[in-house]
Amino acid sequence: MSRCLPYRVECTEKCLQAQNDALNSTFFILRQTGPTAFVIKEDDERIFKVFLGDPHKCTCSKFQRDHELCKHICWLLLKRFRVPRTNPMLWQQGLVEREINELLRELTRENDEKNKSNSNYKIKDEDENDADSNVEQRPISENDVCPICQEEFLSKKLPITYCRHGCGNNVHVKCMKIWLDHQVSIGEKAIKCPLCRETFGTSEQLKQEFQTIGAERAEKASIHLGYSCHRCHACPISGKCYKCTTCQDYFLCQTCFNLNVHNEHSFDYRERSYQRWKIAIREHLTALPNALHRMLANREINENDYDILIQLENAQNAAVMGIPENVVKSLPTERINERSHLLKHGEQCRLCLRLYQIGERVRRLPCRHKFHIDCIDGWLLHSHSTCPIDGQLVWSVEIDNEQRAIDEVAQEFDVQIVRHPVRHCSLNPIELAWAALKDYIRKNNTNFTMSSVYELAAEFIAGFDDKAAQDAIRHAEKLEVTYKTADNFVENIVEPQSIDDVSDTEIDNLSDDSDDSTDI
């Protein structure tokens, strides 16, 4: 029987690598469209169609580009059809009809044994449990695999569920949810077992199981199972996982990524194992903080600058862990409108050095500096915790831990902690109260002794009641409104006229409902 492609006597290096990648990856069978045709889903949400035949076919980019066996084809042969790694069928680019029949016969034999066991088991359950018509969960043997991910239950040790109204077979809870989501997406309404096609269970039962593993999944979500760092060989990768967009299956942990290795290619990253891959910006890894750079560039370096030089040298060699994604995403954002002062000549993003454009979104740091969202997110997420312009700290794990410790002590004594953002002292009611205390002492201290200061301070504090505190808060709120009104007037009225020389008529014609709001 002739082949479309030549018979291979030995396994090639690329095919061997694809087999190794397949064994280190997790896929889910969503649908079987034929005896050897499958729709599978990768752990990162991508879906592929794979066909085993003469020749094999796959919709992944690697197979479309190289026309070489990919990890998806190898995964089906190794996991679904259980082809031994020593079998020459595993490295052929296609299988003739005789070989396909051999695969199917072996698979049918295994399924027949399982179906026979399932049938006997079901009859027994119905006799014992006639009132409920449910079947008991099948015991798990050593070589039992999940029908969706094809992984052995006892090796993965993930939470499992089982078919309650049909065969009693086991399925990973995570796999069942993925399979169920796919069935819903194609219009299926009934919850059917992927093996026997009987009713798998009630929606309430499945929801409860999904919720039970939700907390465990959240804890383990930052661990990327099946991924190993190409440089330090850490496996699995914990924290942020970085994937080369050019090389096949080239991954780095965050520490190695920040060492600027493999910098000839761009990377994508994700912080949680269930998230989609996003672009990772790494150009900033070699940039010096602008504040320190300006400090040294405008004068001669002397012996007092030794500590600064050491700091800059260490910044090039040390891997900085950056800021957690949830903290970065909590920083406020703004949309640039046609009246924004960011369109003024000379204003630009200090990371990419590009001019701002109408409609772009920027993120504002606590120090009030603004940058393109993509630029500053890459800076903060992957390597820095400070502003790239003035070096002010945006977030640190020490501050976060200190605040948590304070919160724990406060909770123990039923004390509420109120944290004010860094702002002008006149906008902080506590600072206003402190200023009032100093003014009271200054006006009433006639003896100019420390004992008089202590007495006057105690007298002021005793008289500072709830009404005085509320007055200080209201005063700060009024000042805040005044400052915001003044800022809006300068940004929206004064600067556009002074910069662009816009006439009064043009100002009047500007749309009042333009998108100049701040999205936080």
Short mmCIF file of C-alpha atoms in Angstrom, two decimals:
data_model
loop_
_atom_site.label_atom_id
_atom_site.label_comp_id
_atom_site.label_asym_id
_atom_site.label_seq_id
_atom_site.Cartn_x
_atom_site.Cartn_y
_atom_site.Cartn_z
CA MET A 1 0.00 0.00 0.00
CA SER A 2 1.63 3.23 -1.17
CA ARG A 3 2.15 6.25 1.04
CA CYS A 4 1.70 9.91 0.18
CA LEU A 5 4.98 10.66 1.98
CA PRO A 6 8.17 8.52 2.22
CA TYR A 7 8.48 5.97 5.02
CA ARG A 8 10.81 7.04 7.83
CA VAL A 9 13.21 4.47 9.20
CA GLU A 10 14.33 6.60 12.17
CA CYS A 11 12.74 9.28 14.30
CA THR A 12 13.98 12.78 13.42
CA GLU A 13 15.14 15.29 16.02
CA LYS A 14 12.16 17.56 15.37
CA CYS A 15 9.75 14.67 15.79
CA LEU A 16 11.47 13.59 19.00
CA GLN A 17 11.16 17.15 20.35
CA ALA A 18 7.47 17.22 19.39
CA GLN A 19 6.92 13.98 21.31
CA ASN A 20 8.63 15.38 24.40
CA ASP A 21 6.58 18.58 24.15
CA ALA A 22 3.40 16.52 23.83
CA LEU A 23 4.16 14.56 26.98
CA ASN A 24 4.84 17.81 28.87
CA SER A 25 1.65 19.54 27.67
CA THR A 26 -2.00 19.34 28.64
CA PHE A 27 -4.72 19.14 26.00
CA PHE A 28 -8.45 18.50 26.20
CA ILE A 29 -10.52 16.55 23.68
CA LEU A 30 -13.61 18.66 23.01
CA ARG A 31 -15.11 16.66 20.17
CA GLN A 32 -14.43 13.65 17.98
CA THR A 33 -15.58 14.40 14.43
CA GLY A 34 -14.48 11.04 13.00
CA PRO A 35 -12.59 7.86 13.93
CA THR A 36 -9.28 9.73 13.74
CA ALA A 37 -10.44 13.38 13.65
CA PHE A 38 -10.51 15.44 16.83
CA VAL A 39 -11.08 18.97 18.09
CA ILE A 40 -8.68 19.60 20.99
CA LYS A 41 -8.06 22.57 23.23
CA GLU A 42 -4.75 23.69 24.65
CA ASP A 43 -4.34 24.92 28.21
CA ASP A 44 -4.06 28.52 26.95
CA GLU A 45 -7.54 28.48 25.36
CA ARG A 46 -6.42 27.83 21.76
CA ILE A 47 -8.45 25.25 19.82
CA PHE A 48 -7.03 23.01 17.07
CA LYS A 49 -8.44 20.49 14.61
CA VAL A 50 -6.27 17.39 14.19
CA PHE A 51 -6.69 14.59 11.63
CA LEU A 52 -4.72 11.35 11.64
CA GLY A 53 -4.43 9.85 8.17
CA ASP A 54 -2.27 9.86 5.07
CA PRO A 55 -0.92 12.46 5.62
CA HIS A 56 -1.59 13.77 9.14
CA LYS A 57 -3.01 17.29 9.39
CA CYS A 58 -3.27 19.94 12.10
CA THR A 59 -4.46 23.56 12.10
CA CYS A 60 -1.64 24.79 14.35
CA SER A 61 0.84 27.33 12.97
CA LYS A 62 3.86 25.03 13.37
CA PHE A 63 2.36 22.28 11.22
CA GLN A 64 1.07 24.78 8.65
CA ARG A 65 4.55 26.33 8.41
CA ASP A 66 6.85 23.29 8.58
CA HIS A 67 4.55 20.43 7.47
CA GLU A 68 6.24 18.41 10.20
CA LEU A 69 4.71 16.41 13.03
CA CYS A 70 3.57 18.80 15.78
CA LYS A 71 2.94 18.14 19.45
CA HIS A 72 -0.82 17.96 18.87
CA ILE A 73 -0.51 15.02 16.45
CA CYS A 74 2.04 13.33 18.71
CA TRP A 75 -0.20 13.88 21.74
CA LEU A 76 -3.12 12.04 20.10
CA LEU A 77 -0.89 9.15 19.07
CA LEU A 78 0.77 8.90 22.49
CA LYS A 79 -2.13 9.69 24.80
CA ARG A 80 -5.32 8.83 22.95
CA PHE A 81 -4.17 5.78 20.97
CA ARG A 82 -1.40 4.75 23.40
CA VAL A 83 1.20 4.13 20.69
CA PRO A 84 4.52 3.08 22.32
CA ARG A 85 7.45 5.43 21.71
CA THR A 86 9.36 2.59 20.06
CA ASN A 87 6.65 2.02 17.44
CA PRO A 88 7.66 3.40 13.97
CA MET A 89 4.07 4.59 13.45
CA LEU A 90 4.81 7.37 15.93
CA TRP A 91 7.28 9.21 13.66
CA GLN A 92 5.61 8.71 10.28
CA GLN A 93 4.17 11.83 8.62
CA GLY A 94 1.07 9.82 7.76
CA LEU A 95 -0.49 6.41 8.36
CA VAL A 96 -1.86 4.14 5.65
CA GLU A 97 -5.20 2.35 5.99
CA ARG A 98 -3.66 -0.80 7.50
CA GLU A 99 -1.95 1.21 10.25
CA ILE A 100 -5.08 3.26 10.96
CA ASN A 101 -7.09 0.05 11.31
CA GLU A 102 -4.48 -1.29 13.71
CA LEU A 103 -4.84 1.82 15.88
CA LEU A 104 -8.63 1.59 15.86
CA ARG A 105 -8.67 -2.14 16.62
CA GLU A 106 -6.51 -1.67 19.69
CA LEU A 107 -8.65 1.26 20.84
CA THR A 108 -11.85 -0.71 20.22
CA ARG A 109 -10.51 -3.66 22.21
CA GLU A 110 -9.80 -1.42 25.21
CA ASN A 111 -13.21 0.26 24.93
CA ASP A 112 -15.00 -3.09 24.70
CA GLU A 113 -13.35 -4.22 27.92
CA LYS A 114 -14.37 -1.00 29.62
CA ASN A 115 -17.93 -1.16 28.26
CA LYS A 116 -18.31 -4.74 29.47
CA SER A 117 -17.12 -3.75 32.91
CA ASN A 118 -19.36 -0.67 32.85
CA SER A 119 -22.41 -2.73 31.86
CA ASN A 120 -21.96 -5.21 34.70
CA TYR A 121 -21.30 -2.39 37.13
CA LYS A 122 -24.40 -0.47 36.06
CA ILE A 123 -26.75 -3.48 36.44
CA LYS A 124 -25.40 -4.08 39.90
CA ASP A 125 -25.98 -0.46 40.88
CA GLU A 126 -29.52 -0.41 39.57
CA ASP A 127 -30.38 -3.50 41.61
CA GLU A 128 -28.91 -2.00 44.75
CA ASN A 129 -30.09 1.56 44.24
CA ASP A 130 -33.40 1.15 42.47
CA ALA A 131 -35.10 4.05 44.24
CA ASP A 132 -32.60 6.68 43.18
CA SER A 133 -31.57 5.28 39.75
CA ASN A 134 -28.08 6.76 40.31
CA VAL A 135 -24.95 4.68 39.81
CA GLU A 136 -22.02 4.56 42.15
CA GLN A 137 -18.68 6.03 41.25
CA ARG A 138 -16.37 3.50 39.62
CA PRO A 139 -13.21 2.71 41.59
CA ILE A 140 -10.05 4.12 40.04
CA SER A 141 -7.45 1.61 38.91
CA GLU A 142 -3.79 2.23 38.20
CA ASN A 143 -4.04 2.90 34.45
CA ASP A 144 -7.39 4.70 34.33
CA VAL A 145 -7.26 7.96 32.38
CA CYS A 146 -9.50 10.99 32.07
CA PRO A 147 -11.42 10.70 28.76
CA ILE A 148 -10.93 14.40 28.05
CA CYS A 149 -7.28 15.16 28.91
CA GLN A 150 -6.07 11.52 28.64
CA GLU A 151 -3.99 11.92 31.82
CA GLU A 152 -3.84 9.14 34.40
CA PHE A 153 -5.93 9.95 37.46
CA LEU A 154 -3.42 8.63 39.97
CA SER A 155 -0.49 10.54 38.47
CA LYS A 156 -2.15 13.97 38.28
CA LYS A 157 -4.22 13.64 41.49
CA LEU A 158 -6.63 16.38 40.43
CA PRO A 159 -10.23 16.62 41.74
CA ILE A 160 -12.59 14.32 39.86
CA THR A 161 -16.32 13.92 39.27
CA TYR A 162 -18.22 11.01 37.73
CA CYS A 163 -21.23 10.14 35.57
CA ARG A 164 -24.12 9.74 38.05
CA HIS A 165 -26.84 8.50 35.71
CA GLY A 166 -24.94 6.45 33.15
CA CYS A 167 -21.63 4.63 33.29
CA GLY A 168 -20.18 5.82 36.61
CA ASN A 169 -16.86 6.64 34.92
CA ASN A 170 -14.60 9.35 36.32
CA VAL A 171 -13.62 12.68 34.76
CA HIS A 172 -11.44 15.51 36.06
CA VAL A 173 -13.68 18.32 37.34
CA LYS A 174 -11.62 20.88 35.44
CA CYS A 175 -11.86 18.84 32.23
CA MET A 176 -15.60 18.39 32.64
CA LYS A 177 -16.08 22.14 32.97
CA ILE A 178 -14.03 22.76 29.83
CA TRP A 179 -16.00 20.10 27.96
CA LEU A 180 -19.31 21.50 29.27
CA ASP A 181 -18.38 25.07 28.26
CA HIS A 182 -17.62 23.84 24.75
CA GLN A 183 -20.95 21.99 24.54
CA VAL A 184 -22.79 25.14 25.57
CA SER A 185 -20.87 27.18 22.97
CA ILE A 186 -22.10 24.90 20.16
CA GLY A 187 -25.72 24.99 21.33
CA GLU A 188 -26.01 21.82 23.43
CA LYS A 189 -28.39 22.17 26.38
CA ALA A 190 -28.31 18.76 28.09
CA ILE A 191 -25.36 17.76 30.27
CA LYS A 192 -24.25 14.52 28.61
CA CYS A 193 -21.45 12.19 29.66
CA PRO A 194 -18.51 12.35 27.20
CA LEU A 195 -18.31 8.52 27.32
CA CYS A 196 -21.79 6.98 27.47
CA ARG A 197 -23.81 10.06 26.34
CA GLU A 198 -26.26 9.55 29.19
CA THR A 199 -27.15 12.37 31.58
CA PHE A 200 -23.95 13.12 33.48
CA GLY A 201 -25.53 14.82 36.49
CA THR A 202 -27.62 17.78 37.54
CA SER A 203 -26.45 21.34 36.99
CA GLU A 204 -26.56 21.97 40.75
CA GLN A 205 -24.21 19.07 41.42
CA LEU A 206 -21.73 20.29 38.83
CA LYS A 207 -21.90 23.90 40.03
CA GLN A 208 -21.12 22.81 43.57
CA GLU A 209 -18.13 20.77 42.37
CA PHE A 210 -16.85 23.65 40.24
CA GLN A 211 -17.12 26.01 43.22
CA THR A 212 -15.34 23.56 45.49
CA ILE A 213 -12.26 23.44 43.29
CA GLY A 214 -12.42 27.19 42.64
CA ALA A 215 -10.52 28.13 45.79
CA GLU A 216 -7.91 25.43 45.20
CA ARG A 217 -7.50 26.53 41.59
CA ALA A 218 -7.04 30.14 42.67
CA GLU A 219 -4.19 29.08 44.97
CA LYS A 220 -2.51 26.99 42.27
CA ALA A 221 -3.29 29.35 39.38
CA SER A 222 0.14 30.97 39.54
CA ILE A 223 1.82 27.58 39.03
CA HIS A 224 2.20 26.73 35.34
CA LEU A 225 2.17 22.93 35.19
CA GLY A 226 3.93 21.39 32.19
CA TYR A 227 6.14 24.45 31.58
CA SER A 228 9.86 24.51 32.41
CA CYS A 229 12.26 27.45 32.27
CA HIS A 230 14.70 27.05 29.38
CA ARG A 231 17.52 28.73 31.33
CA CYS A 232 17.28 27.58 34.96
CA HIS A 233 15.16 24.47 34.20
CA ALA A 234 12.67 25.30 36.95
CA CYS A 235 9.64 23.04 36.52
CA PRO A 236 6.87 23.94 36.91
CA ILE A 237 7.24 27.69 36.46
CA SER A 238 5.80 29.64 39.38
CA GLY A 239 4.61 33.25 39.10
CA LYS A 240 4.78 34.97 35.73
CA CYS A 241 5.50 32.64 32.79
CA TYR A 242 7.10 34.04 29.62
CA LYS A 243 6.80 32.42 26.18
CA CYS A 244 8.98 33.22 23.14
CA THR A 245 6.78 34.24 20.21
CA THR A 246 9.28 32.88 17.65
CA CYS A 247 10.80 29.71 19.09
CA GLN A 248 8.64 26.67 19.60
CA ASP A 249 8.07 25.89 23.30
CA TYR A 250 10.72 28.28 24.67
CA PHE A 251 9.64 29.44 28.14
CA LEU A 252 11.30 31.52 30.87
CA CYS A 253 10.50 32.21 34.49
CA GLN A 254 10.35 35.85 35.59
CA THR A 255 13.82 35.82 37.15
CA CYS A 256 15.46 34.60 33.93
CA PHE A 257 13.33 36.91 31.79
CA ASN A 258 14.58 39.91 33.77
CA LEU A 259 18.19 38.83 33.14
CA ASN A 260 17.53 39.81 29.51
CA VAL A 261 18.44 36.38 28.10
CA HIS A 262 17.20 35.40 24.62
CA ASN A 263 16.66 39.09 23.89
CA GLU A 264 16.73 38.61 20.11
CA HIS A 265 13.05 37.58 20.19
CA SER A 266 9.91 39.08 21.70
CA PHE A 267 7.91 37.38 24.46
CA ASP A 268 4.34 36.96 25.66
CA TYR A 269 3.51 36.36 29.32
CA ARG A 270 0.72 35.42 31.68
CA GLU A 271 0.56 35.59 35.47
CA ARG A 272 -2.12 32.94 35.97
CA SER A 273 -2.31 29.58 34.25
CA TYR A 274 -5.86 30.19 33.02
CA GLN A 275 -5.18 33.64 31.52
CA ARG A 276 -4.56 34.46 27.88
CA TRP A 277 -1.02 35.31 26.79
CA LYS A 278 -0.24 39.05 26.64
CA ILE A 279 2.65 41.01 25.15
CA ALA A 280 5.63 41.41 27.50
CA ILE A 281 7.64 44.61 26.98
CA ARG A 282 11.29 44.12 27.87
CA GLU A 283 13.05 47.12 26.28
CA HIS A 284 12.94 48.87 29.65
CA LEU A 285 15.18 46.23 31.26
CA THR A 286 18.32 48.04 30.12
CA ALA A 287 17.07 51.58 30.81
CA LEU A 288 18.43 53.59 33.73
CA PRO A 289 16.03 55.55 35.93
CA ASN A 290 15.85 59.01 34.42
CA ALA A 291 16.18 60.77 37.75
CA LEU A 292 19.55 59.11 38.55
CA HIS A 293 20.71 59.51 34.98
CA ARG A 294 20.08 63.26 35.02
CA MET A 295 21.75 63.53 38.42
CA LEU A 296 25.03 62.15 37.05
CA ALA A 297 24.87 63.53 33.52
CA ASN A 298 24.93 67.21 34.46
CA ARG A 299 28.02 67.19 36.69
CA GLU A 300 31.33 65.47 37.25
CA ILE A 301 31.32 62.17 39.10
CA ASN A 302 33.14 62.20 42.44
CA GLU A 303 33.85 59.74 45.25
CA ASN A 304 30.52 60.53 46.89
CA ASP A 305 28.74 58.97 43.90
CA TYR A 306 30.13 55.51 44.63
CA ASP A 307 26.90 54.20 46.15
CA ILE A 308 24.84 55.48 43.21
CA LEU A 309 27.15 53.81 40.69
CA ILE A 310 26.95 50.51 42.59
CA GLN A 311 23.18 50.83 42.63
CA LEU A 312 23.05 51.38 38.87
CA GLU A 313 25.41 48.46 38.25
CA ASN A 314 23.32 46.17 40.40
CA ALA A 315 20.20 47.31 38.58
CA GLN A 316 21.65 45.91 35.37
CA ASN A 317 22.52 42.52 36.86
CA ALA A 318 19.82 41.88 39.44
CA ALA A 319 16.37 40.60 38.62
CA VAL A 320 13.69 42.87 40.06
CA MET A 321 10.37 41.17 40.55
CA GLY A 322 8.09 44.08 39.64
CA ILE A 323 4.58 44.71 40.92
CA PRO A 324 1.67 42.23 41.01
CA GLU A 325 -0.77 42.62 38.14
CA ASN A 326 -3.76 43.38 40.36
CA VAL A 327 -1.88 46.32 41.92
CA VAL A 328 -0.87 47.71 38.52
CA LYS A 329 -4.42 47.38 37.17
CA SER A 330 -5.77 49.30 40.17
CA LEU A 331 -3.82 52.44 39.23
CA PRO A 332 -6.16 55.03 37.61
CA THR A 333 -6.38 55.48 33.85
CA GLU A 334 -7.48 58.37 31.65
CA ARG A 335 -8.52 58.74 28.04
CA ILE A 336 -6.80 61.51 26.05
CA ASN A 337 -9.32 63.91 24.54
CA GLU A 338 -8.80 66.84 22.21
CA ARG A 339 -8.48 69.27 25.13
CA SER A 340 -5.95 67.25 27.12
CA HIS A 341 -2.71 68.96 28.12
CA LEU A 342 -0.87 65.78 27.07
CA LEU A 343 -1.27 66.93 23.45
CA LYS A 344 0.83 69.99 24.23
CA HIS A 345 4.07 70.32 22.29
CA GLY A 346 6.89 68.55 24.11
CA GLU A 347 4.60 66.16 26.01
CA GLN A 348 5.40 62.52 25.29
CA CYS A 349 5.46 59.15 26.97
CA ARG A 350 8.84 58.98 28.69
CA LEU A 351 9.12 55.23 28.13
CA CYS A 352 8.45 54.86 24.40
CA LEU A 353 9.17 58.53 23.57
CA ARG A 354 6.12 58.66 21.29
CA LEU A 355 3.72 61.58 21.21
CA TYR A 356 0.29 61.09 22.70
CA GLN A 357 -2.69 60.77 20.36
CA ILE A 358 -6.37 61.56 20.84
CA GLY A 359 -8.24 58.49 22.06
CA GLU A 360 -5.23 56.78 23.66
CA ARG A 361 -5.44 55.67 27.26
CA VAL A 362 -2.77 56.51 29.82
CA ARG A 363 -2.14 55.31 33.35
CA ARG A 364 -1.43 57.78 36.16
CA LEU A 365 1.05 56.94 38.93
CA PRO A 366 0.70 58.27 42.50
CA CYS A 367 3.38 60.88 41.69
CA ARG A 368 1.02 62.22 38.96
CA HIS A 369 3.23 61.22 36.01
CA LYS A 370 1.36 59.63 33.11
CA PHE A 371 2.40 57.04 30.53
CA HIS A 372 0.86 54.87 27.82
CA ILE A 373 -0.87 51.95 29.53
CA ASP A 374 1.10 49.34 27.56
CA CYS A 375 4.40 51.09 28.30
CA ILE A 376 4.01 51.62 32.04
CA ASP A 377 2.35 48.24 32.62
CA GLY A 378 5.35 46.49 31.08
CA TRP A 379 7.71 48.62 33.17
CA LEU A 380 5.90 47.92 36.46
CA LEU A 381 4.87 44.31 35.89
CA HIS A 382 8.17 42.83 34.85
CA SER A 383 11.05 44.72 36.42
CA HIS A 384 10.44 47.98 38.30
CA SER A 385 8.42 49.25 41.23
CA THR A 386 9.29 52.94 40.81
CA CYS A 387 8.31 55.80 38.51
CA PRO A 388 10.65 55.91 35.49
CA ILE A 389 10.93 59.72 35.72
CA ASP A 390 11.46 60.64 39.38
CA GLY A 391 12.14 57.22 40.89
CA GLN A 392 9.33 57.48 43.44
CA LEU A 393 8.20 54.13 44.84
CA VAL A 394 4.86 52.96 43.44
CA TRP A 395 4.53 49.77 45.52
CA SER A 396 6.73 47.44 47.52
CA VAL A 397 6.17 44.11 49.20
CA GLU A 398 7.60 45.53 52.44
CA ILE A 399 4.99 48.31 52.54
CA ASP A 400 2.27 45.84 51.63
CA ASN A 401 3.34 43.43 54.38
CA GLU A 402 3.61 46.27 56.90
CA GLN A 403 0.10 47.45 56.09
CA ARG A 404 -1.22 43.90 56.42
CA ALA A 405 0.45 43.56 59.83
CA ILE A 406 -1.08 46.86 60.97
CA ASP A 407 -4.49 45.76 59.69
CA GLU A 408 -4.25 42.48 61.63
CA VAL A 409 -3.43 44.30 64.88
CA ALA A 410 -6.19 46.85 64.26
CA GLN A 411 -8.70 44.09 63.58
CA GLU A 412 -7.72 42.37 66.82
CA PHE A 413 -8.60 45.51 68.79
CA ASP A 414 -11.62 46.40 66.60
CA VAL A 415 -9.94 49.54 65.24
CA GLN A 416 -10.65 50.81 61.74
CA ILE A 417 -7.65 52.03 59.71
CA VAL A 418 -8.27 54.83 57.20
CA ARG A 419 -5.42 55.44 54.76
CA HIS A 420 -5.30 58.70 52.85
CA PRO A 421 -3.52 58.87 49.50
CA VAL A 422 -0.36 60.96 49.24
CA ARG A 423 -1.57 64.50 48.59
CA HIS A 424 -1.16 68.13 49.59
CA CYS A 425 -1.34 68.64 53.36
CA SER A 426 -4.35 70.98 53.04
CA LEU A 427 -6.36 68.09 51.56
CA ASN A 428 -5.67 65.79 54.50
CA PRO A 429 -8.06 66.34 57.44
CA ILE A 430 -5.48 64.93 59.86
CA GLU A 431 -2.92 67.51 58.70
CA LEU A 432 -5.56 70.23 59.13
CA ALA A 433 -6.19 69.09 62.71
CA TRP A 434 -2.44 69.07 63.38
CA ALA A 435 -2.13 72.61 61.99
CA ALA A 436 -5.04 73.74 64.18
CA LEU A 437 -3.32 72.24 67.25
CA LYS A 438 -0.09 74.13 66.55
CA ASP A 439 -2.01 77.36 65.95
CA TYR A 440 -3.91 76.93 69.25
CA ILE A 441 -0.68 76.44 71.19
CA ARG A 442 1.01 79.39 69.49
CA LYS A 443 -1.84 81.78 70.35
CA ASN A 444 -2.34 80.65 73.95
CA ASN A 445 1.19 79.90 75.12
CA THR A 446 2.03 82.88 77.33
CA ASN A 447 4.62 81.26 79.60
CA PHE A 448 6.74 79.74 76.83
CA THR A 449 7.48 76.60 78.83
CA MET A 450 7.23 72.93 77.83
CA SER A 451 4.76 72.27 80.62
CA SER A 452 2.47 74.90 79.13
CA VAL A 453 2.77 73.24 75.71
CA TYR A 454 1.75 69.85 77.17
CA GLU A 455 -1.21 71.41 79.01
CA LEU A 456 -2.42 73.31 75.94
CA ALA A 457 -2.06 70.23 73.72
CA ALA A 458 -4.14 68.14 76.15
CA GLU A 459 -6.69 70.94 76.37
CA PHE A 460 -7.02 71.15 72.57
CA ILE A 461 -7.34 67.37 72.13
CA ALA A 462 -10.02 67.18 74.84
CA GLY A 463 -12.04 69.84 73.05
CA PHE A 464 -11.58 68.35 69.55
CA ASP A 465 -14.93 66.54 69.32
CA ASP A 466 -16.82 64.87 66.45
CA LYS A 467 -18.09 68.20 65.14
CA ALA A 468 -14.54 69.57 64.86
CA ALA A 469 -13.42 66.44 63.00
CA GLN A 470 -16.36 66.69 60.58
CA ASP A 471 -15.57 70.37 59.98
CA ALA A 472 -11.98 69.45 59.05
CA ILE A 473 -13.21 66.79 56.62
CA ARG A 474 -15.71 69.17 54.99
CA HIS A 475 -13.03 71.84 54.67
CA ALA A 476 -10.69 69.39 52.91
CA GLU A 477 -13.49 68.33 50.56
CA LYS A 478 -14.24 71.95 49.62
CA LEU A 479 -10.56 72.60 48.91
CA GLU A 480 -10.39 69.47 46.77
CA VAL A 481 -13.32 70.69 44.65
CA THR A 482 -11.63 74.09 44.30
CA TYR A 483 -8.34 72.55 43.16
CA LYS A 484 -10.07 70.26 40.67
CA THR A 485 -12.03 73.18 39.22
CA ALA A 486 -8.84 75.19 38.83
CA ASP A 487 -7.00 72.28 37.20
CA ASN A 488 -9.85 71.69 34.75
CA PHE A 489 -9.94 75.39 33.88
CA VAL A 490 -6.21 75.46 33.14
CA GLU A 491 -6.18 72.18 31.19
CA ASN A 492 -9.38 72.69 29.21
CA ILE A 493 -9.53 76.47 28.67
CA VAL A 494 -6.21 78.22 29.22
CA GLU A 495 -3.71 75.73 27.77
CA PRO A 496 -5.57 75.01 24.49
CA GLN A 497 -5.73 78.74 23.75
CA SER A 498 -2.13 79.51 24.72
CA ILE A 499 -0.71 76.51 22.84
CA ASP A 500 -2.82 76.11 19.75
CA ASP A 501 -4.04 79.73 19.48
CA VAL A 502 -7.62 78.53 19.08
CA SER A 503 -10.19 81.26 18.49
CA ASP A 504 -13.19 81.84 20.76
CA THR A 505 -15.51 80.61 18.01
CA GLU A 506 -13.64 77.33 17.74
CA ILE A 507 -13.78 76.90 21.51
CA ASP A 508 -17.56 77.39 21.45
CA ASN A 509 -17.92 74.81 18.70
CA LEU A 510 -16.17 72.08 20.68
CA SER A 511 -18.49 69.27 21.72
CA ASP A 512 -19.59 69.47 25.33
CA ASP A 513 -20.07 65.71 25.54
CA SER A 514 -16.56 64.77 24.41
CA ASP A 515 -15.00 61.86 26.27
CA ASP A 516 -12.97 63.80 28.81
CA SER A 517 -13.91 61.72 31.81
CA THR A 518 -11.45 59.80 33.90
CA ASP A 519 -11.89 56.04 34.01
CA ILE A 520 -10.59 54.46 37.19
#
